[in-house]
């Protein structure tokens, strides 16, 4: 798998490696399928994680471990969407806004998770080059994938927040293709947010426990 870490080509003076390019192209496909609420978004997400796991395994153990977690969440998302497919009448997942308790829980998990993972990265420097931003992106990605698995519109907002840190970090660490692709990511996220937002207005919203029927 050494070829995954070899240079594919040079773009605007930046060296593009195969794993970076392949993983991000699959990531774009994942977002596009997620926008369309296609169940196939999860196998493609899993494949993207698998490519990056293979690229990192053996020399960047921490990065490989992070991709293993991403693949596990992708399997969870596949399971969730298979359970919920067809609820809105067109064979696809029903989308909705999260309840305030769900939002609070995700924000708390993101905050606590970022601190815990960053401290882990600082304790074991071989796991990450930039502990705090790397932890933010990693935990934010997991939270975003969880929200996507649940069909929450906030999934797209979480991705936007991850991108704000991910773009400069990728350029700084030499993953130029990731930085370039994140511009397209941004457009897809905005279109996906609009589409899911509009769909959520016609989707049944969850009833809070104890609320009047």
Tab-separated table of C-alpha atoms in Angstrom:
chain	number	residue	atom	x	y	z
A	1	UNK	CA	0.000	0.000	0.000
A	2	UNK	CA	3.027	2.327	-0.237
A	3	UNK	CA	1.679	3.708	-3.517
A	4	UNK	CA	-1.167	5.350	-1.576
A	5	UNK	CA	1.374	7.683	0.002
A	6	UNK	CA	3.201	8.431	-3.233
A	7	UNK	CA	2.739	11.579	-5.296
A	8	UNK	CA	0.002	11.500	-7.942
A	9	UNK	CA	0.675	14.933	-9.487
A	10	UNK	CA	1.478	18.545	-8.665
A	11	UNK	CA	-1.247	21.209	-8.575
A	12	UNK	CA	-0.410	24.908	-8.220
A	13	UNK	CA	2.911	23.986	-6.703
A	14	UNK	CA	1.340	21.592	-4.196
A	15	UNK	CA	2.222	17.878	-4.190
A	16	UNK	CA	-0.923	15.737	-4.351
A	17	UNK	CA	-0.662	12.212	-2.917
A	18	UNK	CA	-2.880	9.326	-3.989
A	19	UNK	CA	-4.462	8.620	-0.592
A	20	UNK	CA	-5.379	12.284	-0.062
A	21	UNK	CA	-6.905	12.538	-3.528
A	22	UNK	CA	-8.772	9.214	-3.418
A	23	UNK	CA	-10.111	9.695	0.108
A	24	UNK	CA	-11.404	13.178	-0.682
A	25	UNK	CA	-13.024	12.197	-3.974
A	26	UNK	CA	-14.866	9.462	-2.099
A	27	UNK	CA	-15.730	12.049	0.557
A	28	UNK	CA	-17.317	14.265	-2.101
A	29	UNK	CA	-19.355	11.329	-3.367
A	30	UNK	CA	-20.385	10.574	0.226
A	31	UNK	CA	-21.703	14.121	0.717
A	32	UNK	CA	-23.515	14.096	-2.620
A	33	UNK	CA	-25.222	10.797	-1.756
A	34	UNK	CA	-26.039	12.127	1.704
A	35	UNK	CA	-27.678	15.151	0.110
A	36	UNK	CA	-29.824	12.759	-1.953
A	37	UNK	CA	-30.521	10.720	1.209
A	38	UNK	CA	-29.193	7.620	-0.522
A	39	UNK	CA	-28.334	4.610	1.618
A	40	UNK	CA	-25.152	4.238	-0.446
A	41	UNK	CA	-23.634	7.255	1.280
A	42	UNK	CA	-22.546	4.932	4.097
A	43	UNK	CA	-20.708	2.237	2.063
A	44	UNK	CA	-18.843	5.008	0.217
A	45	UNK	CA	-17.984	6.644	3.567
A	46	UNK	CA	-16.731	3.272	4.793
A	47	UNK	CA	-14.620	2.832	1.645
A	48	UNK	CA	-13.133	6.307	2.082
A	49	UNK	CA	-12.157	5.405	5.645
A	50	UNK	CA	-10.721	2.095	4.466
A	51	UNK	CA	-8.513	3.799	1.866
A	52	UNK	CA	-7.141	6.237	4.438
A	53	UNK	CA	-6.729	3.457	7.021
A	54	UNK	CA	-4.600	1.520	4.527
A	55	UNK	CA	-2.570	4.635	3.771
A	56	UNK	CA	-1.862	5.375	7.440
A	57	UNK	CA	-1.525	1.858	8.842
A	58	UNK	CA	2.027	0.989	9.869
A	59	UNK	CA	3.458	4.515	10.161
A	60	UNK	CA	0.694	6.783	11.462
A	61	UNK	CA	-1.069	4.539	13.952
A	62	UNK	CA	-3.181	7.315	15.433
A	63	UNK	CA	-4.508	8.412	12.046
A	64	UNK	CA	-5.283	4.794	11.162
A	65	UNK	CA	-7.134	4.412	14.460
A	66	UNK	CA	-9.227	7.490	13.733
A	67	UNK	CA	-10.245	6.041	10.378
A	68	UNK	CA	-11.242	2.800	12.111
A	69	UNK	CA	-13.640	4.818	14.284
A	70	UNK	CA	-15.030	6.566	11.184
A	71	UNK	CA	-15.656	3.185	9.558
A	72	UNK	CA	-17.460	1.941	12.676
A	73	UNK	CA	-19.737	5.009	12.671
A	74	UNK	CA	-20.375	4.466	8.947
A	75	UNK	CA	-21.633	0.954	9.744
A	76	UNK	CA	-23.888	2.457	12.434
A	77	UNK	CA	-25.226	4.973	9.927
A	78	UNK	CA	-25.950	2.219	7.402
A	79	UNK	CA	-27.879	0.300	10.064
A	80	UNK	CA	-29.832	3.393	11.128
A	81	UNK	CA	-30.814	4.371	7.598
A	82	UNK	CA	-31.843	0.818	6.705
A	83	UNK	CA	-34.168	0.876	9.740
A	84	UNK	CA	-35.643	4.271	8.866
A	85	UNK	CA	-35.792	3.989	5.072
A	86	UNK	CA	-39.252	4.447	3.650
A	87	UNK	CA	-40.707	6.430	6.550
A	88	UNK	CA	-41.345	9.441	4.309
A	89	UNK	CA	-42.948	7.439	1.506
A	90	UNK	CA	-40.125	7.535	-1.079
A	91	UNK	CA	-37.900	4.799	0.328
A	92	UNK	CA	-35.420	7.223	1.868
A	93	UNK	CA	-34.615	8.414	5.361
A	94	UNK	CA	-36.883	11.046	6.923
A	95	UNK	CA	-35.031	14.242	7.842
A	96	UNK	CA	-35.822	16.529	10.761
A	97	UNK	CA	-34.361	19.127	13.067
A	98	UNK	CA	-32.920	17.830	16.315
A	99	UNK	CA	-34.782	18.515	19.534
A	100	UNK	CA	-33.163	20.891	22.020
A	101	UNK	CA	-32.186	18.029	24.354
A	102	UNK	CA	-30.500	16.310	21.380
A	103	UNK	CA	-28.665	19.502	20.427
A	104	UNK	CA	-27.521	20.018	24.006
A	105	UNK	CA	-26.302	16.417	24.224
A	106	UNK	CA	-24.374	16.679	20.931
A	107	UNK	CA	-22.760	19.993	21.907
A	108	UNK	CA	-21.766	18.583	25.306
A	109	UNK	CA	-20.381	15.417	23.692
A	110	UNK	CA	-18.459	17.486	21.124
A	111	UNK	CA	-16.951	19.735	23.793
A	112	UNK	CA	-16.029	16.965	26.230
A	113	UNK	CA	-14.865	14.692	23.421
A	114	UNK	CA	-12.601	17.354	21.922
A	115	UNK	CA	-10.927	18.015	25.274
A	116	UNK	CA	-10.495	14.294	26.028
A	117	UNK	CA	-9.121	13.442	22.575
A	118	UNK	CA	-6.812	16.479	22.540
A	119	UNK	CA	-5.361	15.491	25.913
A	120	UNK	CA	-4.856	11.961	24.588
A	121	UNK	CA	-3.068	13.332	21.520
A	122	UNK	CA	-0.860	15.528	23.721
A	123	UNK	CA	0.011	12.580	25.947
A	124	UNK	CA	0.918	10.492	22.886
A	125	UNK	CA	2.438	12.897	20.327
A	126	UNK	CA	2.769	10.164	17.688
A	127	UNK	CA	-1.028	10.139	17.375
A	128	UNK	CA	-1.309	13.690	16.034
A	129	UNK	CA	0.737	16.618	14.757
A	130	UNK	CA	-1.748	19.266	15.944
A	131	UNK	CA	-3.590	17.903	19.000
A	132	UNK	CA	-6.309	20.517	19.511
A	133	UNK	CA	-7.440	21.229	15.938
A	134	UNK	CA	-7.031	17.562	15.041
A	135	UNK	CA	-9.183	16.548	18.020
A	136	UNK	CA	-11.795	19.167	17.075
A	137	UNK	CA	-12.002	17.840	13.508
A	138	UNK	CA	-12.058	14.201	14.566
A	139	UNK	CA	-14.754	14.610	17.219
A	140	UNK	CA	-16.714	17.024	15.033
A	141	UNK	CA	-16.693	14.484	12.213
A	142	UNK	CA	-18.051	11.771	14.508
A	143	UNK	CA	-20.781	14.094	15.821
A	144	UNK	CA	-21.700	15.107	12.264
A	145	UNK	CA	-21.894	11.471	11.157
A	146	UNK	CA	-24.054	10.630	14.177
A	147	UNK	CA	-26.435	13.490	13.342
A	148	UNK	CA	-26.536	12.304	9.735
A	149	UNK	CA	-27.318	8.761	10.872
A	150	UNK	CA	-30.273	10.161	12.831
A	151	UNK	CA	-31.459	12.227	9.846
A	152	UNK	CA	-30.870	15.558	11.615
A	153	UNK	CA	-30.545	18.760	9.574
A	154	UNK	CA	-27.850	19.867	12.049
A	155	UNK	CA	-25.578	17.310	10.360
A	156	UNK	CA	-24.782	19.892	7.675
A	157	UNK	CA	-24.118	22.652	10.194
A	158	UNK	CA	-21.695	20.364	12.032
A	159	UNK	CA	-19.833	19.747	8.756
A	160	UNK	CA	-19.543	23.494	8.138
A	161	UNK	CA	-18.029	23.976	11.594
A	162	UNK	CA	-15.549	21.158	10.929
A	163	UNK	CA	-14.597	22.673	7.560
A	164	UNK	CA	-13.730	26.032	9.140
A	165	UNK	CA	-10.790	24.356	10.864
A	166	UNK	CA	-10.173	21.559	8.372
A	167	UNK	CA	-9.293	23.759	5.381
A	168	UNK	CA	-6.330	25.662	6.888
A	169	UNK	CA	-5.151	22.578	8.777
A	170	UNK	CA	-4.987	20.492	5.585
A	171	UNK	CA	-2.940	23.126	3.782
A	172	UNK	CA	-0.621	23.503	6.776
A	173	UNK	CA	0.011	19.749	6.983
A	174	UNK	CA	0.675	19.406	3.258
A	175	UNK	CA	-2.640	17.840	2.248
A	176	UNK	CA	-3.255	20.380	-0.482
A	177	UNK	CA	-5.863	18.350	-2.345
A	178	UNK	CA	-7.980	18.246	0.818
A	179	UNK	CA	-7.827	22.029	1.020
A	180	UNK	CA	-8.874	22.472	-2.607
A	181	UNK	CA	-11.657	19.923	-2.350
A	182	UNK	CA	-13.065	21.557	0.791
A	183	UNK	CA	-14.191	24.472	-1.391
A	184	UNK	CA	-16.450	22.017	-3.250
A	185	UNK	CA	-17.382	20.450	0.097
A	186	UNK	CA	-18.616	23.864	1.206
A	187	UNK	CA	-20.909	24.219	-1.803
A	188	UNK	CA	-22.302	20.704	-1.351
A	189	UNK	CA	-22.883	21.308	2.357
A	190	UNK	CA	-24.817	24.528	1.695
A	191	UNK	CA	-26.972	22.866	-0.984
A	192	UNK	CA	-27.515	19.836	1.213
A	193	UNK	CA	-28.437	22.043	4.181
A	194	UNK	CA	-31.028	23.883	2.078
A	195	UNK	CA	-32.505	20.650	0.724
A	196	UNK	CA	-32.767	18.929	4.110
A	197	UNK	CA	-34.063	22.140	5.717
A	198	UNK	CA	-36.920	22.319	3.210
A	199	UNK	CA	-37.680	18.617	3.515
A	200	UNK	CA	-37.772	18.847	7.307
A	201	UNK	CA	-40.697	21.278	7.035
A	202	UNK	CA	-42.861	18.510	5.571
A	203	UNK	CA	-41.456	15.709	7.747
A	204	UNK	CA	-43.053	14.677	11.059
A	205	UNK	CA	-41.046	16.056	13.999
A	206	UNK	CA	-40.301	13.947	17.087
A	207	UNK	CA	-42.629	14.455	20.029
A	208	UNK	CA	-40.833	15.344	23.262
A	209	UNK	CA	-41.569	13.079	26.176
A	210	UNK	CA	-44.270	14.633	28.330
A	211	UNK	CA	-45.418	17.056	25.628
A	212	UNK	CA	-49.108	17.209	24.814
A	213	UNK	CA	-50.120	15.024	21.875
